[in-house]
Amino acid sequence: MKHANFCLALTAFLLSSSAGVALAHHDDDDDDDAARITTIVGLNNIQQIGSTQNINDLNGNAIMANPNPYKVVVVPENMHKLPRGTVLVSNIGNDGTTGTSIVKFHPFPSTGVQFNLANSALQGPSDLSFDRDRLLVANSKGGNSVQVLKSDGSLATSITNPLFNNPWGVATGFTHSSRLSTFFVGNKSDAKVLRVDVEEGSHDAAPTVKVTQIAQLTVMDGGETKIDMRWVPLLKVGGQFLFDVLVVLDPAQNRIAAIANASKLDTSTGTGTTIFQGAPLKVPGGIAINPFNGDVLVVNLNDNNLVEINPANASVVGVKAIDPLVVDAAGNNAALFGVTATADRKGNLLVFYTDDNTNSLNALSAAPLVAPK
């Protein structure tokens, strides 16, 4: 990894959230920085942004999508007709396999619109991550692929590999050059963590893809290990600074782990450095990075709580119940699978999350989100 390129990546991270969205401009330049809300502790407004089931198609006609919203991402920059700040949500389907849609929303209450075109061939889409102006979609069924979509929702390419085993989590990593990029995949069926290096072909040739296993996490009882992940260039864990870090959920161990040097690692036996383990984590299902302080945000499958962890001292910053239903022993009423964090227009922390109980995209914010005047 070249030092200059790494410094650029680090600078970009310090200015952006885990979804790659730069902190919002403030309406009032005289706002007191200390008055901003930068952790989930000060956020008390829970608001439904829109339904992921009752949406519009690309022509504006009302349709009903196969719901069960799973993962969520915020558009990092303006991409043609896809404005910066747009929120995208994947619909995995009620049986976890038959969902075929990604739904886009304004970052305020609005009617969702189907984003993906028919040729994107999604089946059971789960995690989402932007790689420059392309959207990576972990296609957990339908050929064990990662679908790469253009900003208009059409298919750019489909990436398959024998090591893919129901891809679940996906995270964009270090961008080496305009032609070479890296992303990471977590397999649901065998709990393997993979690095995928993609080099674009010349003159419309197919890209060259190399897949390397870099970790082996614990397989959940029943064999479905829903590993979510985010990449950051720098993370302080305890008193140690780690570089080129893939932050992953290890749900079978109620654990958050850091896989350092993820872009260069060539071993498949490690489980990473433990950032935090145990309560209040209860089968963590979704992960995000707080853009203000680097804290790890996690949504639990077994109690519908949002948890904020400070990785530097392995402390619990806060816990928020963001769905009121109680999860029973069989897992009924588990609602929370996707979470991402950015900033609102006032410079406060803003958390978007999916809620399977209501088939909706929701927000946890400092104040109600409204359309700009």
PDB file of N, CA and C in Angstrom, residues 222-297:
ATOM      1  N   GLY A 222     -27.206 -23.907  13.446  1.00  0.00           N
ATOM      2  CA  GLY A 222     -28.145 -23.816  12.338  1.00  0.00           C
ATOM      3  C   GLY A 222     -27.485 -23.436  11.037  1.00  0.00           C
ATOM      4  N   GLY A 223     -26.237 -22.933  11.118  1.00  0.00           N
ATOM      5  CA  GLY A 223     -25.452 -22.715   9.915  1.00  0.00           C
ATOM      6  C   GLY A 223     -25.644 -21.403   9.196  1.00  0.00           C
ATOM      7  N   GLU A 224     -26.448 -20.473   9.729  1.00  0.00           N
ATOM      8  CA  GLU A 224     -26.617 -19.170   9.083  1.00  0.00           C
ATOM      9  C   GLU A 224     -25.940 -18.107   9.940  1.00  0.00           C
ATOM     10  N   THR A 225     -24.775 -17.661   9.509  1.00  0.00           N
ATOM     11  CA  THR A 225     -23.965 -16.718  10.271  1.00  0.00           C
ATOM     12  C   THR A 225     -23.969 -15.385   9.542  1.00  0.00           C
ATOM     13  N   LYS A 226     -24.733 -14.447  10.056  1.00  0.00           N
ATOM     14  CA  LYS A 226     -24.972 -13.190   9.350  1.00  0.00           C
ATOM     15  C   LYS A 226     -23.911 -12.167   9.755  1.00  0.00           C
ATOM     16  N   ILE A 227     -22.805 -12.191   9.001  1.00  0.00           N
ATOM     17  CA  ILE A 227     -21.640 -11.352   9.287  1.00  0.00           C
ATOM     18  C   ILE A 227     -21.781 -10.025   8.554  1.00  0.00           C
ATOM     19  N   ASP A 228     -21.878  -8.946   9.303  1.00  0.00           N
ATOM     20  CA  ASP A 228     -21.861  -7.612   8.707  1.00  0.00           C
ATOM     21  C   ASP A 228     -20.490  -7.017   8.940  1.00  0.00           C
ATOM     22  N   MET A 229     -20.099  -6.025   8.135  1.00  0.00           N
ATOM     23  CA  MET A 229     -18.736  -5.520   8.188  1.00  0.00           C
ATOM     24  C   MET A 229     -18.636  -4.106   7.644  1.00  0.00           C
ATOM     25  N   ARG A 230     -17.620  -3.374   8.124  1.00  0.00           N
ATOM     26  CA  ARG A 230     -17.269  -2.069   7.588  1.00  0.00           C
ATOM     27  C   ARG A 230     -15.752  -1.938   7.592  1.00  0.00           C
ATOM     28  N   TRP A 231     -15.211  -1.263   6.573  1.00  0.00           N
ATOM     29  CA  TRP A 231     -13.761  -1.051   6.491  1.00  0.00           C
ATOM     30  C   TRP A 231     -13.440   0.382   6.883  1.00  0.00           C
ATOM     31  N   VAL A 232     -12.348   0.549   7.642  1.00  0.00           N
ATOM     32  CA  VAL A 232     -11.845   1.881   7.995  1.00  0.00           C
ATOM     33  C   VAL A 232     -10.327   1.867   7.848  1.00  0.00           C
ATOM     34  N   PRO A 233      -9.723   2.991   7.484  1.00  0.00           N
ATOM     35  CA  PRO A 233      -8.263   3.011   7.327  1.00  0.00           C
ATOM     36  C   PRO A 233      -7.519   2.980   8.652  1.00  0.00           C
ATOM     37  N   LEU A 234      -8.184   3.429   9.730  1.00  0.00           N
ATOM     38  CA  LEU A 234      -7.500   3.556  11.023  1.00  0.00           C
ATOM     39  C   LEU A 234      -8.505   3.334  12.138  1.00  0.00           C
ATOM     40  N   LEU A 235      -8.102   2.582  13.170  1.00  0.00           N
ATOM     41  CA  LEU A 235      -8.966   2.353  14.315  1.00  0.00           C
ATOM     42  C   LEU A 235      -8.103   2.161  15.551  1.00  0.00           C
ATOM     43  N   LYS A 236      -8.451   2.860  16.630  1.00  0.00           N
ATOM     44  CA  LYS A 236      -7.755   2.683  17.894  1.00  0.00           C
ATOM     45  C   LYS A 236      -8.508   1.647  18.714  1.00  0.00           C
ATOM     46  N   VAL A 237      -7.822   0.558  19.046  1.00  0.00           N
ATOM     47  CA  VAL A 237      -8.394  -0.520  19.851  1.00  0.00           C
ATOM     48  C   VAL A 237      -7.519  -0.654  21.091  1.00  0.00           C
ATOM     49  N   GLY A 238      -8.097  -0.354  22.251  1.00  0.00           N
ATOM     50  CA  GLY A 238      -7.280  -0.276  23.449  1.00  0.00           C
ATOM     51  C   GLY A 238      -6.275   0.849  23.278  1.00  0.00           C
ATOM     52  N   GLY A 239      -5.027   0.596  23.558  1.00  0.00           N
ATOM     53  CA  GLY A 239      -4.002   1.617  23.383  1.00  0.00           C
ATOM     54  C   GLY A 239      -3.256   1.489  22.080  1.00  0.00           C
ATOM     55  N   GLN A 240      -3.764   0.660  21.156  1.00  0.00           N
ATOM     56  CA  GLN A 240      -3.060   0.360  19.920  1.00  0.00           C
ATOM     57  C   GLN A 240      -3.804   0.909  18.716  1.00  0.00           C
ATOM     58  N   PHE A 241      -3.072   1.511  17.789  1.00  0.00           N
ATOM     59  CA  PHE A 241      -3.654   1.943  16.530  1.00  0.00           C
ATOM     60  C   PHE A 241      -3.514   0.825  15.510  1.00  0.00           C
ATOM     61  N   LEU A 242      -4.633   0.439  14.915  1.00  0.00           N
ATOM     62  CA  LEU A 242      -4.645  -0.552  13.852  1.00  0.00           C
ATOM     63  C   LEU A 242      -4.902   0.157  12.531  1.00  0.00           C
ATOM     64  N   PHE A 243      -4.284  -0.333  11.473  1.00  0.00           N
ATOM     65  CA  PHE A 243      -4.414   0.283  10.166  1.00  0.00           C
ATOM     66  C   PHE A 243      -5.058  -0.687   9.179  1.00  0.00           C
ATOM     67  N   ASP A 244      -5.774  -0.100   8.187  1.00  0.00           N
ATOM     68  CA  ASP A 244      -6.389  -0.899   7.130  1.00  0.00           C
ATOM     69  C   ASP A 244      -7.253  -1.986   7.774  1.00  0.00           C
ATOM     70  N   VAL A 245      -8.326  -1.546   8.448  1.00  0.00           N
ATOM     71  CA  VAL A 245      -9.066  -2.416   9.360  1.00  0.00           C
ATOM     72  C   VAL A 245     -10.435  -2.778   8.794  1.00  0.00           C
ATOM     73  N   LEU A 246     -10.719  -4.067   8.780  1.00  0.00           N
ATOM     74  CA  LEU A 246     -12.071  -4.539   8.510  1.00  0.00           C
ATOM     75  C   LEU A 246     -12.710  -4.831   9.856  1.00  0.00           C
ATOM     76  N   VAL A 247     -13.758  -4.073  10.190  1.00  0.00           N
ATOM     77  CA  VAL A 247     -14.484  -4.260  11.448  1.00  0.00           C
ATOM     78  C   VAL A 247     -15.651  -5.197  11.154  1.00  0.00           C
ATOM     79  N   VAL A 248     -15.684  -6.339  11.849  1.00  0.00           N
ATOM     80  CA  VAL A 248     -16.664  -7.370  11.525  1.00  0.00           C
ATOM     81  C   VAL A 248     -17.447  -7.784  12.763  1.00  0.00           C
ATOM     82  N   LEU A 249     -18.677  -8.218  12.527  1.00  0.00           N
ATOM     83  CA  LEU A 249     -19.472  -8.823  13.588  1.00  0.00           C
ATOM     84  C   LEU A 249     -19.222 -10.326  13.600  1.00  0.00           C
ATOM     85  N   ASP A 250     -19.049 -10.858  14.795  1.00  0.00           N
ATOM     86  CA  ASP A 250     -18.915 -12.296  15.008  1.00  0.00           C
ATOM     87  C   ASP A 250     -20.116 -12.706  15.860  1.00  0.00           C
ATOM     88  N   PRO A 251     -21.299 -12.848  15.224  1.00  0.00           N
ATOM     89  CA  PRO A 251     -22.548 -12.958  15.996  1.00  0.00           C
ATOM     90  C   PRO A 251     -22.620 -14.178  16.900  1.00  0.00           C
ATOM     91  N   ALA A 252     -22.001 -15.291  16.498  1.00  0.00           N
ATOM     92  CA  ALA A 252     -22.061 -16.500  17.322  1.00  0.00           C
ATOM     93  C   ALA A 252     -21.350 -16.308  18.656  1.00  0.00           C
ATOM     94  N   GLN A 253     -20.414 -15.340  18.702  1.00  0.00           N
ATOM     95  CA  GLN A 253     -19.659 -15.070  19.925  1.00  0.00           C
ATOM     96  C   GLN A 253     -20.079 -13.758  20.591  1.00  0.00           C
ATOM     97  N   ASN A 254     -21.160 -13.123  20.094  1.00  0.00           N
ATOM     98  CA  ASN A 254     -21.550 -11.799  20.606  1.00  0.00           C
ATOM     99  C   ASN A 254     -20.329 -10.892  20.675  1.00  0.00           C
ATOM    100  N   ARG A 255     -19.698 -10.735  19.538  1.00  0.00           N
ATOM    101  CA  ARG A 255     -18.364 -10.129  19.491  1.00  0.00           C
ATOM    102  C   ARG A 255     -18.240  -9.195  18.302  1.00  0.00           C
ATOM    103  N   ILE A 256     -17.454  -8.125  18.494  1.00  0.00           N
ATOM    104  CA  ILE A 256     -17.023  -7.251  17.406  1.00  0.00           C
ATOM    105  C   ILE A 256     -15.520  -7.439  17.270  1.00  0.00           C
ATOM    106  N   ALA A 257     -15.047  -7.671  16.047  1.00  0.00           N
ATOM    107  CA  ALA A 257     -13.623  -7.935  15.826  1.00  0.00           C
ATOM    108  C   ALA A 257     -13.046  -6.960  14.813  1.00  0.00           C
ATOM    109  N   ALA A 258     -11.732  -6.738  14.920  1.00  0.00           N
ATOM    110  CA  ALA A 258     -10.994  -5.903  13.977  1.00  0.00           C
ATOM    111  C   ALA A 258      -9.957  -6.757  13.280  1.00  0.00           C
ATOM    112  N   ILE A 259     -10.029  -6.818  11.948  1.00  0.00           N
ATOM    113  CA  ILE A 259      -9.043  -7.536  11.147  1.00  0.00           C
ATOM    114  C   ILE A 259      -8.122  -6.489  10.535  1.00  0.00           C
ATOM    115  N   ALA A 260      -6.921  -6.372  11.100  1.00  0.00           N
ATOM    116  CA  ALA A 260      -5.974  -5.347  10.659  1.00  0.00           C
ATOM    117  C   ALA A 260      -5.259  -5.784   9.386  1.00  0.00           C
ATOM    118  N   ASN A 261      -4.734  -4.789   8.647  1.00  0.00           N
ATOM    119  CA  ASN A 261      -3.993  -5.047   7.407  1.00  0.00           C
ATOM    120  C   ASN A 261      -4.812  -5.898   6.444  1.00  0.00           C
ATOM    121  N   ALA A 262      -6.116  -5.619   6.413  1.00  0.00           N
ATOM    122  CA  ALA A 262      -7.041  -6.477   5.666  1.00  0.00           C
ATOM    123  C   ALA A 262      -6.773  -6.476   4.169  1.00  0.00           C
ATOM    124  N   SER A 263      -6.214  -5.397   3.640  1.00  0.00           N
ATOM    125  CA  SER A 263      -5.987  -5.313   2.204  1.00  0.00           C
ATOM    126  C   SER A 263      -4.775  -6.126   1.751  1.00  0.00           C
ATOM    127  N   LYS A 264      -3.953  -6.575   2.709  1.00  0.00           N
ATOM    128  CA  LYS A 264      -2.739  -7.323   2.350  1.00  0.00           C
ATOM    129  C   LYS A 264      -2.685  -8.706   2.974  1.00  0.00           C
ATOM    130  N   LEU A 265      -3.576  -8.986   3.899  1.00  0.00           N
ATOM    131  CA  LEU A 265      -3.532 -10.231   4.656  1.00  0.00           C
ATOM    132  C   LEU A 265      -3.691 -11.438   3.730  1.00  0.00           C
ATOM    133  N   ASP A 266      -2.909 -12.503   3.994  1.00  0.00           N
ATOM    134  CA  ASP A 266      -3.028 -13.692   3.164  1.00  0.00           C
ATOM    135  C   ASP A 266      -3.279 -14.957   3.978  1.00  0.00           C
ATOM    136  N   THR A 267      -3.635 -14.807   5.261  1.00  0.00           N
ATOM    137  CA  THR A 267      -3.937 -15.955   6.097  1.00  0.00           C
ATOM    138  C   THR A 267      -5.440 -16.111   6.261  1.00  0.00           C
ATOM    139  N   SER A 268      -5.883 -17.350   6.443  1.00  0.00           N
ATOM    140  CA  SER A 268      -7.325 -17.596   6.553  1.00  0.00           C
ATOM    141  C   SER A 268      -7.715 -18.166   7.907  1.00  0.00           C
ATOM    142  N   THR A 269      -6.774 -18.217   8.845  1.00  0.00           N
ATOM    143  CA  THR A 269      -7.050 -18.895  10.109  1.00  0.00           C
ATOM    144  C   THR A 269      -7.400 -17.947  11.244  1.00  0.00           C
ATOM    145  N   GLY A 270      -7.194 -16.661  11.058  1.00  0.00           N
ATOM    146  CA  GLY A 270      -7.386 -15.722  12.155  1.00  0.00           C
ATOM    147  C   GLY A 270      -8.839 -15.376  12.401  1.00  0.00           C
ATOM    148  N   THR A 271      -9.086 -14.861  13.598  1.00  0.00           N
ATOM    149  CA  THR A 271     -10.421 -14.382  13.955  1.00  0.00           C
ATOM    150  C   THR A 271     -10.416 -12.888  14.268  1.00  0.00           C
ATOM    151  N   GLY A 272      -9.265 -12.230  14.088  1.00  0.00           N
ATOM    152  CA  GLY A 272      -9.189 -10.802  14.329  1.00  0.00           C
ATOM    153  C   GLY A 272      -8.967 -10.465  15.791  1.00  0.00           C
ATOM    154  N   THR A 273      -8.744  -9.184  16.040  1.00  0.00           N
ATOM    155  CA  THR A 273      -8.575  -8.658  17.394  1.00  0.00           C
ATOM    156  C   THR A 273      -9.932  -8.306  17.973  1.00  0.00           C
ATOM    157  N   THR A 274     -10.221  -8.781  19.166  1.00  0.00           N
ATOM    158  CA  THR A 274     -11.516  -8.488  19.781  1.00  0.00           C
ATOM    159  C   THR A 274     -11.593  -7.023  20.185  1.00  0.00           C
ATOM    160  N   ILE A 275     -12.604  -6.330  19.677  1.00  0.00           N
ATOM    161  CA  ILE A 275     -12.889  -4.951  20.076  1.00  0.00           C
ATOM    162  C   ILE A 275     -13.773  -4.941  21.314  1.00  0.00           C
ATOM    163  N   PHE A 276     -14.790  -5.798  21.288  1.00  0.00           N
ATOM    164  CA  PHE A 276     -15.742  -5.871  22.407  1.00  0.00           C
ATOM    165  C   PHE A 276     -16.457  -7.208  22.317  1.00  0.00           C
ATOM    166  N   GLN A 277     -16.808  -7.766  23.488  1.00  0.00           N
ATOM    167  CA  GLN A 277     -17.530  -9.035  23.510  1.00  0.00           C
ATOM    168  C   GLN A 277     -18.454  -9.074  24.713  1.00  0.00           C
ATOM    169  N   GLY A 278     -19.645  -9.678  24.507  1.00  0.00           N
ATOM    170  CA  GLY A 278     -20.588  -9.849  25.607  1.00  0.00           C
ATOM    171  C   GLY A 278     -21.654  -8.780  25.646  1.00  0.00           C
ATOM    172  N   ALA A 279     -22.451  -8.800  26.729  1.00  0.00           N
ATOM    173  CA  ALA A 279     -23.548  -7.841  26.898  1.00  0.00           C
ATOM    174  C   ALA A 279     -22.997  -6.417  26.867  1.00  0.00           C
ATOM    175  N   PRO A 280     -23.768  -5.483  26.238  1.00  0.00           N
ATOM    176  CA  PRO A 280     -25.155  -5.597  25.770  1.00  0.00           C
ATOM    177  C   PRO A 280     -25.329  -6.116  24.345  1.00  0.00           C
ATOM    178  N   LEU A 281     -24.289  -6.715  23.745  1.00  0.00           N
ATOM    179  CA  LEU A 281     -24.460  -7.342  22.445  1.00  0.00           C
ATOM    180  C   LEU A 281     -25.285  -8.615  22.616  1.00  0.00           C
ATOM    181  N   LYS A 282     -26.307  -8.764  21.783  1.00  0.00           N
ATOM    182  CA  LYS A 282     -27.171  -9.948  21.824  1.00  0.00           C
ATOM    183  C   LYS A 282     -27.460 -10.377  20.388  1.00  0.00           C
ATOM    184  N   VAL A 283     -26.573 -11.189  19.848  1.00  0.00           N
ATOM    185  CA  VAL A 283     -26.568 -11.595  18.445  1.00  0.00           C
ATOM    186  C   VAL A 283     -26.587 -10.342  17.554  1.00  0.00           C
ATOM    187  N   PRO A 284     -25.451  -9.660  17.464  1.00  0.00           N
ATOM    188  CA  PRO A 284     -25.393  -8.442  16.643  1.00  0.00           C
ATOM    189  C   PRO A 284     -25.628  -8.753  15.179  1.00  0.00           C
ATOM    190  N   GLY A 285     -26.445  -7.914  14.519  1.00  0.00           N
ATOM    191  CA  GLY A 285     -26.838  -8.196  13.145  1.00  0.00           C
ATOM    192  C   GLY A 285     -26.453  -7.146  12.126  1.00  0.00           C
ATOM    193  N   GLY A 286     -26.177  -5.929  12.563  1.00  0.00           N
ATOM    194  CA  GLY A 286     -25.817  -4.861  11.635  1.00  0.00           C
ATOM    195  C   GLY A 286     -24.814  -3.937  12.283  1.00  0.00           C
ATOM    196  N   ILE A 287     -23.934  -3.347  11.471  1.00  0.00           N
ATOM    197  CA  ILE A 287     -22.847  -2.536  12.003  1.00  0.00           C
ATOM    198  C   ILE A 287     -22.673  -1.262  11.193  1.00  0.00           C
ATOM    199  N   ALA A 288     -22.260  -0.199  11.874  1.00  0.00           N
ATOM    200  CA  ALA A 288     -21.917   1.068  11.228  1.00  0.00           C
ATOM    201  C   ALA A 288     -20.829   1.732  12.060  1.00  0.00           C
ATOM    202  N   ILE A 289     -20.193   2.746  11.488  1.00  0.00           N
ATOM    203  CA  ILE A 289     -19.174   3.518  12.194  1.00  0.00           C
ATOM    204  C   ILE A 289     -19.698   4.923  12.413  1.00  0.00           C
ATOM    205  N   ASN A 290     -19.623   5.384  13.661  1.00  0.00           N
ATOM    206  CA  ASN A 290     -20.026   6.753  13.983  1.00  0.00           C
ATOM    207  C   ASN A 290     -19.050   7.715  13.311  1.00  0.00           C
ATOM    208  N   PRO A 291     -19.527   8.596  12.422  1.00  0.00           N
ATOM    209  CA  PRO A 291     -18.611   9.470  11.670  1.00  0.00           C
ATOM    210  C   PRO A 291     -17.936  10.533  12.521  1.00  0.00           C
ATOM    211  N   PHE A 292     -18.430  10.774  13.729  1.00  0.00           N
ATOM    212  CA  PHE A 292     -17.867  11.811  14.575  1.00  0.00           C
ATOM    213  C   PHE A 292     -16.687  11.329  15.406  1.00  0.00           C
ATOM    214  N   ASN A 293     -16.728  10.076  15.845  1.00  0.00           N
ATOM    215  CA  ASN A 293     -15.732   9.645  16.825  1.00  0.00           C
ATOM    216  C   ASN A 293     -15.174   8.250  16.569  1.00  0.00           C
ATOM    217  N   GLY A 294     -15.609   7.578  15.512  1.00  0.00           N
ATOM    218  CA  GLY A 294     -15.119   6.246  15.221  1.00  0.00           C
ATOM    219  C   GLY A 294     -15.716   5.146  16.070  1.00  0.00           C
ATOM    220  N   ASP A 295     -16.704   5.471  16.911  1.00  0.00           N
ATOM    221  CA  ASP A 295     -17.379   4.431  17.684  1.00  0.00           C
ATOM    222  C   ASP A 295     -18.063   3.441  16.744  1.00  0.00           C
ATOM    223  N   VAL A 296     -18.261   2.226  17.232  1.00  0.00           N
ATOM    224  CA  VAL A 296     -18.937   1.187  16.466  1.00  0.00           C
ATOM    225  C   VAL A 296     -20.400   1.138  16.894  1.00  0.00           C
ATOM    226  N   LEU A 297     -21.303   1.255  15.931  1.00  0.00           N
ATOM    227  CA  LEU A 297     -22.736   1.160  16.173  1.00  0.00           C
ATOM    228  C   LEU A 297     -23.218  -0.219  15.736  1.00  0.00           C
TER     229      LEU A 297
END
